[in-house]
Coordinates of C-alpha atoms in Angstrom, one line a residue:
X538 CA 62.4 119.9 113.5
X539 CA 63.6 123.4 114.5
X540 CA 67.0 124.7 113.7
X541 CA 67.6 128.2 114.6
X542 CA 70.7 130.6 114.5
X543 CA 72.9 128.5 112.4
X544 CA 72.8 130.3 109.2
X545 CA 72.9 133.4 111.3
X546 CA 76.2 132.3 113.0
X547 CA 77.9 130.9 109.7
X548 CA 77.0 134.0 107.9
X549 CA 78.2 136.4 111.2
X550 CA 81.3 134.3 111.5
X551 CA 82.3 135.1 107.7
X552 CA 81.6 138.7 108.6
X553 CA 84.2 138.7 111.7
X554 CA 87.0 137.1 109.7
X555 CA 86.9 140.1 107.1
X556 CA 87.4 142.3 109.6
X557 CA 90.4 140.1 111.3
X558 CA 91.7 140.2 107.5
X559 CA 92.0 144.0 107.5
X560 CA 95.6 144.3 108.5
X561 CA 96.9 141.2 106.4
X562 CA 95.1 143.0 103.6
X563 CA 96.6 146.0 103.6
X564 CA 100.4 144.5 104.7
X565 CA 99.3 142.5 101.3
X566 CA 98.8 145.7 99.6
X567 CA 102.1 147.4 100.6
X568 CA 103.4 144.6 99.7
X569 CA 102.1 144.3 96.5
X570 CA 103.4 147.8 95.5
X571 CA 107.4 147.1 96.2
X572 CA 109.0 145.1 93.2
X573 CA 106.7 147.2 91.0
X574 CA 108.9 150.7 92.4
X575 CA 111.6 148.4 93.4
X576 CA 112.4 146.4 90.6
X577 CA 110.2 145.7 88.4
X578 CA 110.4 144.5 84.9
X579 CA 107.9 142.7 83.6
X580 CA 103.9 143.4 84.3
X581 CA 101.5 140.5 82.9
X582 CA 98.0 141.0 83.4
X583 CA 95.6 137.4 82.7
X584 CA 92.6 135.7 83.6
X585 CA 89.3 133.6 82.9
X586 CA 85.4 134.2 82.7
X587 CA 84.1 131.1 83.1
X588 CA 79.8 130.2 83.6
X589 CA 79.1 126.5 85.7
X590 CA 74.6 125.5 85.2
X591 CA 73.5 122.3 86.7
X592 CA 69.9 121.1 86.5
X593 CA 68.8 118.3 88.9
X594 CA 68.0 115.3 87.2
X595 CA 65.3 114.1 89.7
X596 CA 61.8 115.4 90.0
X597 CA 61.8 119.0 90.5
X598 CA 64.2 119.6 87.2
X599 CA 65.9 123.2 89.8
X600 CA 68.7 124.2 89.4
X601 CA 71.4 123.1 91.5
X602 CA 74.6 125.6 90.8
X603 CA 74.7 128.7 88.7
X604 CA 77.1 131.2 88.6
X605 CA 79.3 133.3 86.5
X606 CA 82.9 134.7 87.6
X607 CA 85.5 137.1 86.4
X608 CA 89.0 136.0 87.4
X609 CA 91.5 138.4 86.7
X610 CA 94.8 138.0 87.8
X611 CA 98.4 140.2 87.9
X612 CA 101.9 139.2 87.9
X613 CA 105.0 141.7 88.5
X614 CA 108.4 140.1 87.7
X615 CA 111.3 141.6 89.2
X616 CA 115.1 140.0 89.4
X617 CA 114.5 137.9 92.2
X618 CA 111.2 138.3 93.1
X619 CA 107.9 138.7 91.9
X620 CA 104.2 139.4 93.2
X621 CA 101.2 137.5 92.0
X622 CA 97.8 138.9 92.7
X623 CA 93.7 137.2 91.8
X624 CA 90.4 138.7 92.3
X625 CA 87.2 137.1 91.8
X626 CA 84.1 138.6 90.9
X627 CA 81.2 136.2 91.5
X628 CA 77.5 136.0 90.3
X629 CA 76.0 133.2 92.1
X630 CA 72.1 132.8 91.3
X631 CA 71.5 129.9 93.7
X632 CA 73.0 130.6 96.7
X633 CA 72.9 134.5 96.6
X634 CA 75.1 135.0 99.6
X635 CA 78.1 133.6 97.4
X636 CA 78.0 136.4 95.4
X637 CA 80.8 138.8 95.8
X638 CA 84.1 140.3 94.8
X639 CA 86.9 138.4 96.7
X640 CA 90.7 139.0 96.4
X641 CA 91.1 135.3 96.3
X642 CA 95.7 135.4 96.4
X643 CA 97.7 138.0 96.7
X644 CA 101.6 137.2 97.8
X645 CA 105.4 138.6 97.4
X646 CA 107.5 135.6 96.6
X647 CA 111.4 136.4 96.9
X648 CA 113.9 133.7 95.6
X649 CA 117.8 133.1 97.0
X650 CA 120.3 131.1 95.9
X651 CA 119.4 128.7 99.1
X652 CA 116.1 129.9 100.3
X653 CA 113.2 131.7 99.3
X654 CA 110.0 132.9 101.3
X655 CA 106.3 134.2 100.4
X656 CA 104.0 136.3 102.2
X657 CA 100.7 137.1 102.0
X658 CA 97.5 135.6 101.1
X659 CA 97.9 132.1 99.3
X660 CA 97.1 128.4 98.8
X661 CA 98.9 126.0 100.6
X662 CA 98.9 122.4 99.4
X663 CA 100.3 119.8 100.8
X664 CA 99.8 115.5 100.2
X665 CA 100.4 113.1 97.1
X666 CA 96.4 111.9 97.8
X667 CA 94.1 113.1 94.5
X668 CA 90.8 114.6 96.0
X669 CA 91.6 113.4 99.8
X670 CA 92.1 114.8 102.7
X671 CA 95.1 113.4 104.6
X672 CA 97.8 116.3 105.0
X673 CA 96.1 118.5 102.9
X674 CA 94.5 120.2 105.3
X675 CA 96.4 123.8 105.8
X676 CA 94.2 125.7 103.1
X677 CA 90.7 124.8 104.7
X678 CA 87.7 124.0 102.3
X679 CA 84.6 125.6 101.1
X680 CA 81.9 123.1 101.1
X681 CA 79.0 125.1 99.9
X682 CA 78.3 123.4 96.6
X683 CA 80.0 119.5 98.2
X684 CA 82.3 118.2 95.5
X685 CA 80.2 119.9 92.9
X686 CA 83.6 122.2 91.5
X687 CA 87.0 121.4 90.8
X688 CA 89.0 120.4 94.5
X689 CA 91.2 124.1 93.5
X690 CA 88.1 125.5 93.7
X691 CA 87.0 124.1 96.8
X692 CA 90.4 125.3 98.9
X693 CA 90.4 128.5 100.4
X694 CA 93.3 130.9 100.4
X695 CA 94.9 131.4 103.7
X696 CA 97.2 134.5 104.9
X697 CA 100.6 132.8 105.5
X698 CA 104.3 132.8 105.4
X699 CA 105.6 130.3 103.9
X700 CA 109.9 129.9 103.8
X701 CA 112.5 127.2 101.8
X702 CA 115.5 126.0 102.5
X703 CA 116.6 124.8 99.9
X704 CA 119.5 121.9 99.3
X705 CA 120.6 119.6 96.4
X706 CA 118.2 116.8 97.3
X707 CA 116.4 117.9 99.8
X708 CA 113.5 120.7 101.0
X709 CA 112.6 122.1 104.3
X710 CA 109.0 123.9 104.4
X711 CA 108.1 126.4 107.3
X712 CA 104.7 127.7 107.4
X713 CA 103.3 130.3 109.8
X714 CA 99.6 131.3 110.0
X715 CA 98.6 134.2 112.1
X716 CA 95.2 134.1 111.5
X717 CA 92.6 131.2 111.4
X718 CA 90.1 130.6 108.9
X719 CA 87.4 127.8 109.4
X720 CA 85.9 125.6 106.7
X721 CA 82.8 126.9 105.3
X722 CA 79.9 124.8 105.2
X723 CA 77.0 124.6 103.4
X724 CA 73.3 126.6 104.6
X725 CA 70.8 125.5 105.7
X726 CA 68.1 126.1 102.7
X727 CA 70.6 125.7 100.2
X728 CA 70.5 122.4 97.9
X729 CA 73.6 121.4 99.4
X730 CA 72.6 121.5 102.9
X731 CA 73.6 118.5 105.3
X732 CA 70.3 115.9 105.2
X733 CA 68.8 116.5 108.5
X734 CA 69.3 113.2 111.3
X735 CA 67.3 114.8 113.8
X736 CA 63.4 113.8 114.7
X737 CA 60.4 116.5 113.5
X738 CA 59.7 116.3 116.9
X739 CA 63.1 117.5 118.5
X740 CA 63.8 121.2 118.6
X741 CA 68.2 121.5 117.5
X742 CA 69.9 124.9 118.5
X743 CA 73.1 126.0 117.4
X744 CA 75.2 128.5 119.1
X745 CA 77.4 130.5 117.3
X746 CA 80.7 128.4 116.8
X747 CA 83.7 129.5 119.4
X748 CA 86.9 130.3 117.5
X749 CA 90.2 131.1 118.7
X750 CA 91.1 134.4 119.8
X751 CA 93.5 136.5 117.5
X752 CA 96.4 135.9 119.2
X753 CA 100.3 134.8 118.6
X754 CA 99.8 131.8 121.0
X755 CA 97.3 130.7 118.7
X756 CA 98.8 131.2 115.5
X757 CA 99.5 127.6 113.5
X758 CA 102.9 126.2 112.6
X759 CA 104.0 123.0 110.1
X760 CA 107.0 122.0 108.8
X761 CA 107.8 119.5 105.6
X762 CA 111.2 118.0 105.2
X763 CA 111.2 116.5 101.4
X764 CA 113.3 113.9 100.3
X765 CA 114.3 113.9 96.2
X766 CA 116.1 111.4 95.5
X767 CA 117.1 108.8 92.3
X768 CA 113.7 107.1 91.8
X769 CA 111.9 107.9 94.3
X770 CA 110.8 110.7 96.4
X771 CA 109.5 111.2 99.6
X772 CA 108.4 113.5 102.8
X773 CA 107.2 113.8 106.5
X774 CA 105.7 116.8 107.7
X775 CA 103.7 117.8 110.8
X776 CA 100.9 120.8 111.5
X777 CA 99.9 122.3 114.4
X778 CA 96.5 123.8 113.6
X779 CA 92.7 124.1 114.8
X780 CA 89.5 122.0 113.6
X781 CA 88.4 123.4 110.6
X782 CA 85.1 121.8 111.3
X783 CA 84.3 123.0 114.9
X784 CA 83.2 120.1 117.3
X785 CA 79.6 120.0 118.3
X786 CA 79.3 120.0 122.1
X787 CA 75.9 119.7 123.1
X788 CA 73.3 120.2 126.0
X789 CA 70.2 117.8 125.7
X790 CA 67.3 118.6 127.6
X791 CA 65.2 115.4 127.5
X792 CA 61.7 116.1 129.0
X793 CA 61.7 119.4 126.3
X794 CA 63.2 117.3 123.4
X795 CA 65.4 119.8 122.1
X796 CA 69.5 119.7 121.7
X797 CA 71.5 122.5 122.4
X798 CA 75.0 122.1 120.2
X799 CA 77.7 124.4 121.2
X800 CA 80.0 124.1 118.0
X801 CA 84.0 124.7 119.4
X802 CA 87.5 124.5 117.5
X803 CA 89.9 122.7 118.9
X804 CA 94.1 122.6 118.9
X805 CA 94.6 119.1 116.8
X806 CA 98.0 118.1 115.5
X807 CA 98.8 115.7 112.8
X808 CA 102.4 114.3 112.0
X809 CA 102.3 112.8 108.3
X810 CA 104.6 111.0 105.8
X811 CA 104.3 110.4 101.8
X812 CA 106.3 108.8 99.0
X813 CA 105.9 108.7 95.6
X814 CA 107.8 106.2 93.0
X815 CA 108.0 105.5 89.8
X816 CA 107.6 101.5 88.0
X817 CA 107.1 101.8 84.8
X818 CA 104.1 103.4 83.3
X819 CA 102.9 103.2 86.7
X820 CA 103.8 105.6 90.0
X821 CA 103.1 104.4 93.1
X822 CA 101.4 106.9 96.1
X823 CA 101.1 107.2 99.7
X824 CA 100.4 109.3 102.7
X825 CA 99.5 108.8 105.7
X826 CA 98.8 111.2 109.1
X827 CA 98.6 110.4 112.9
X828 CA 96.3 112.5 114.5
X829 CA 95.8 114.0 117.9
X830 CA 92.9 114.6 119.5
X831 CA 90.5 114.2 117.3
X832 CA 86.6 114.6 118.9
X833 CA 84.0 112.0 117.8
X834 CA 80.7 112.4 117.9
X835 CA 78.7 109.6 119.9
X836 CA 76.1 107.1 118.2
X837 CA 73.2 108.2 120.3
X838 CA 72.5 111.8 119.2
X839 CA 71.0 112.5 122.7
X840 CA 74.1 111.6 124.9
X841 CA 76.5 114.7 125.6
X842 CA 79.3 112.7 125.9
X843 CA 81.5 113.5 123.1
X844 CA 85.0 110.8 122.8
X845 CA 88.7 111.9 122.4
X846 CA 91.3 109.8 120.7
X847 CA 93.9 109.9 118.2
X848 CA 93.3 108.3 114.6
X849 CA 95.5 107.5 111.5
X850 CA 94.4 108.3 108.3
X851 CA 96.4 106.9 105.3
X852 CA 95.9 106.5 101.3
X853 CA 97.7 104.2 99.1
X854 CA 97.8 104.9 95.2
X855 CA 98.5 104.2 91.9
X856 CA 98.7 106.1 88.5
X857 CA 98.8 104.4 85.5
X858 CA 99.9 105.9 81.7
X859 CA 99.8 103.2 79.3
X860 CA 100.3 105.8 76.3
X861 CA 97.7 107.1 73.6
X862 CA 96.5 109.8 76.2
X863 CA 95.5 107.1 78.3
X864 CA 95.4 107.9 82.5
X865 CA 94.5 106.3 84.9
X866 CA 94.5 106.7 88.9
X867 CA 93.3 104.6 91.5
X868 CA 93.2 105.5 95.3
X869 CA 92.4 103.6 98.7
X870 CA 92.0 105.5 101.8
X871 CA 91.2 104.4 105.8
X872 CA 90.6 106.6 108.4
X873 CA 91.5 104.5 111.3
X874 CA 90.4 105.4 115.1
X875 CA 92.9 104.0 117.7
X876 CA 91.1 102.8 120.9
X877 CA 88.0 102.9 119.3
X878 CA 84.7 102.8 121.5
X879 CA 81.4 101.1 120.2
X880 CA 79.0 104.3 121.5
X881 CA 80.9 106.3 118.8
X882 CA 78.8 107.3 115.5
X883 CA 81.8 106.8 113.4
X884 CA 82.9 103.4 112.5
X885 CA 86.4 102.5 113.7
X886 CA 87.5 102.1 110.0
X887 CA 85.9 104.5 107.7
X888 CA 87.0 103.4 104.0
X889 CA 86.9 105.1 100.6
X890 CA 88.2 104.1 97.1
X891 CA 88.4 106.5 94.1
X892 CA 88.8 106.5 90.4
X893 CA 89.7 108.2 87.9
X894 CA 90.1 107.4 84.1
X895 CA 90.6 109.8 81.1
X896 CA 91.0 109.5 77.7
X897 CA 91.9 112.6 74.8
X898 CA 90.6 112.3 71.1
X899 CA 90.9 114.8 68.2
X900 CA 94.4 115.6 68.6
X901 CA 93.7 116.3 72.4
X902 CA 91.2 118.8 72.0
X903 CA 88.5 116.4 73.1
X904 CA 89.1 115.1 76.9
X905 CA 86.5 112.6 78.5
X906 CA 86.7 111.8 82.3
X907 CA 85.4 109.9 84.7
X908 CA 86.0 110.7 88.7
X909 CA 84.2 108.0 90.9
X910 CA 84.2 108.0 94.6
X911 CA 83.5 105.2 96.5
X912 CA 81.5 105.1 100.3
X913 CA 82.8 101.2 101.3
X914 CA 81.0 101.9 104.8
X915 CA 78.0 102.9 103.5
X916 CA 77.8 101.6 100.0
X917 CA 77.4 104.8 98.5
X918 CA 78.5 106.4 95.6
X919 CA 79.7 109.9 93.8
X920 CA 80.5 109.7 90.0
X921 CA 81.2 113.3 88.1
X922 CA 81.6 112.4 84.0
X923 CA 82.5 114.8 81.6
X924 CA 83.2 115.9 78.2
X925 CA 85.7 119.0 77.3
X926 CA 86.0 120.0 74.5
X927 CA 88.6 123.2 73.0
X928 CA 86.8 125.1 70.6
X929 CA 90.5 127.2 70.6
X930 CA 93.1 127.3 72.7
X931 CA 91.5 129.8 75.2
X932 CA 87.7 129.1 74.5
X933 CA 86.3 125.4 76.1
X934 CA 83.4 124.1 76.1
X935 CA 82.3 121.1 79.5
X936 CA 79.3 119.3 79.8
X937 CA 78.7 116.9 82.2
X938 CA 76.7 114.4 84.9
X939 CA 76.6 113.9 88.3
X940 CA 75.8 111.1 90.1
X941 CA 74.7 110.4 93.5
X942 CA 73.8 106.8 94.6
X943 CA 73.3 105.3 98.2
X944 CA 70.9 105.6 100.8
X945 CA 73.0 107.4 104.0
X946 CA 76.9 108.1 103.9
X947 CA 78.6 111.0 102.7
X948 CA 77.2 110.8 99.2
X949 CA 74.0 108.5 99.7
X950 CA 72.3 112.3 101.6
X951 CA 72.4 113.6 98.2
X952 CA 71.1 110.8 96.5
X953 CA 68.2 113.1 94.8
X954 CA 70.6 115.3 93.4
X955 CA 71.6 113.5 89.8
X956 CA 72.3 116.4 87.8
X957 CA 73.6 117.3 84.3
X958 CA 75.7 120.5 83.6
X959 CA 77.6 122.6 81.2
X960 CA 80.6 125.2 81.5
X961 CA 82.4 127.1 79.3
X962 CA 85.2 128.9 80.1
X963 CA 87.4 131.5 78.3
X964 CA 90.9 132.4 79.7
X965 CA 92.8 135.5 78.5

């Protein structure tokens, strides 16, 4: 097998959206300095060092991750508004194009009696799901490492304006983003790469992946009208956004054996709703999305033919506290594809389950967890246990293990990648 240009593109895409980020960086930095001449009354500097080591458990005994980062973060309280900038400064000794200094958020948030708004560079979150993707898909996702971090980790900060209006019982959201930012996936000759599906024999090129043009017209849009109410709350919200994942069109040449993938992001929409209620010790979740105009990929990986239909994607959930430190949270998720087609590669119900338990000790300084996900399509399994302990209040100490189990699926392509891992972490 031949793949060519990929890690090329990814790594020349990144490269463009810096530059595309110029102007939103320096509006960020204006804005940064105007409650601090303004108004200003309050400057509090914190942060974190924290260093993440993982050794596979399975032959070769590599390491996996390991890194070391600086977060240091500023917050400038005014009256009525305040500003709230990060910066990262990454050692990555894995996947050496991960290391960097980043300004991860910075954004001016300004609070009314009625309404407030934020600009700038920020995480958006959206969704009741724990660890799913069903609305929460306006901060796109960094996929280098897979699930291997915590999910905060895993979101990227977008350049946004987010406004509030703001009523007794109720919320409206607005969202506007100017720029687009695609999900970053893993390289090629990176232990987290995607397992090949291709033939030695077949030659796979990738063009460089078509993004939108800068533009107003292509700008993306949501809106969330929340519901808070006696016992139960609730939401619906709707986003009109690009792939962060481009589509791969494709040319196959069949006397040459080689593929030609042409990797495009398209205009998709997704009009969602979510509850959340209260029984007990227990709260019950869900959320669910229609979506239009999703592409599928076909079964047969030499057909060009790619499918277009709308799907609906939905999670129910329940949290559990019986008391003593005891949690407990369970989650069921279908991704459901309307009109479905037998020469699609996706199955017309693709179906996960997750869990996760924890427990404290020691006066809760000691916290074990368990965070299982479940391939029901494919039988294949991710399980992340781990063991925290707080030396002091700022100083903790992780160790863990990862554990990969199937033979395809999601999470079955990384079944050679058991590995056990420690982290400490020291915030200031």
């Amino acid at each position: 097998m031949k793949i060519t240009n990929y890690k090329f593109q990814i790594s020349n895409s990144i490269h463009n959206i810096s530059l595309r980020m110029i102007p939103f960086l320096i509006l960020n930095f204006i804005l940064l300095l105007i409650p601090f001449l303004l108004f200003a009354i309050d400057i509090e500097p914190q942060g974190f060092v924290d260093t993440y080591h993982a050794v596979c458990l399975n032959n070769s005994h590599d390491f996996l991750s390991s890194r070391t980062r600086l977060r240091m973060e500023l917050w400038i309280t005014g009256e009525e508004a305040f500003v709230f900038t990060s910066m990262n400064a990454i050692n990555n000794n894995v996947i050496k194009s991960n290391s960097c200094i980043e300004l991860r958020e910075t954004f001016i948030d300004y609070t009314a009696d009625k309404w407030d708004i934020r600009v700038g560079r920020q995480l958006i979150i959206w969704g009741k799901a724990d660890g799913l993707e069903i609305t929460d898909i306006i901060s796109p996702k960094d996929y280098t490492e897979f699930l291997a971090r915590n999910f905060d980790d895993i979101r990227l900060s977008i350049d946004a304006l987010k406004f509030h209006l703001l009523f007794e019982q109720t919320n409206l959201e607005l969202i506007w983003l100017p720029v687009f930012k695609p999900a970053i996936l893993p390289l090629l000759g990176t232990p987290w790469a995607f397992k090949s599906v291709f033939p030695e024999s077949v030659k796979v090129v990738f063009e460089e992946p078509i993004e939108p043009d800068l533009t107003l017209k292509n700008s993306e849009i949501g809106g969330k009208l929340s519901f808070y109410l006696s016992g139960i709350d609730f939401a619906f919200s709707s986003f009109f956004t690009w792939e962060d994942v481009p589509t791969l069109h494709r040319t196959v040449a069949i006397g040459s054996d080689s593929i030609h993938y042409y990797p495009e992001h398209h205009r998709i929409t997704f009009v969602g709703a979510e509850f959340s209620k209260p029984i007990g010790d227990f709260v019950l979740r869900e959320e669910s999305a229609f979506y239009k105009d999703n592409y599928f990929e076909p079964e047969n990986i030499l057909s060009e033919k790619l499918f277009k239909k709308n799907s609906l994607n939905w999670m129910l959930g329940v949290d559990w506290t019986p008391g003593n430190d005891w949690m407990l949270t369970a989650q069921f998720a279908d991704d459901f594809i309307l009109d479905y087609d037998d020469k699609i590669k996706d199955d017309e119900h693709t179906m996960l389950a997750t869990l996760h338990i924890s427990k404290k000790f020691i006066r809760q300084t000691l916290e074990l967890s368990t965070m299982a996900y479940f391939g029901i399509n494919d039988r294949d399994f991710f399980i992340r246990s781990s063991m925290d302990y707080a030396l002091t209040d700022g100083l903790h100490l992780i160790f863990g293990i990862d554990l990969f189990v199937g033979d395809e699926g999601m999470f079955g392509q990384y079944d050679d990648h058991d590995e056990v891992w420690i982290k400490a972490k020291y915030s200031f």
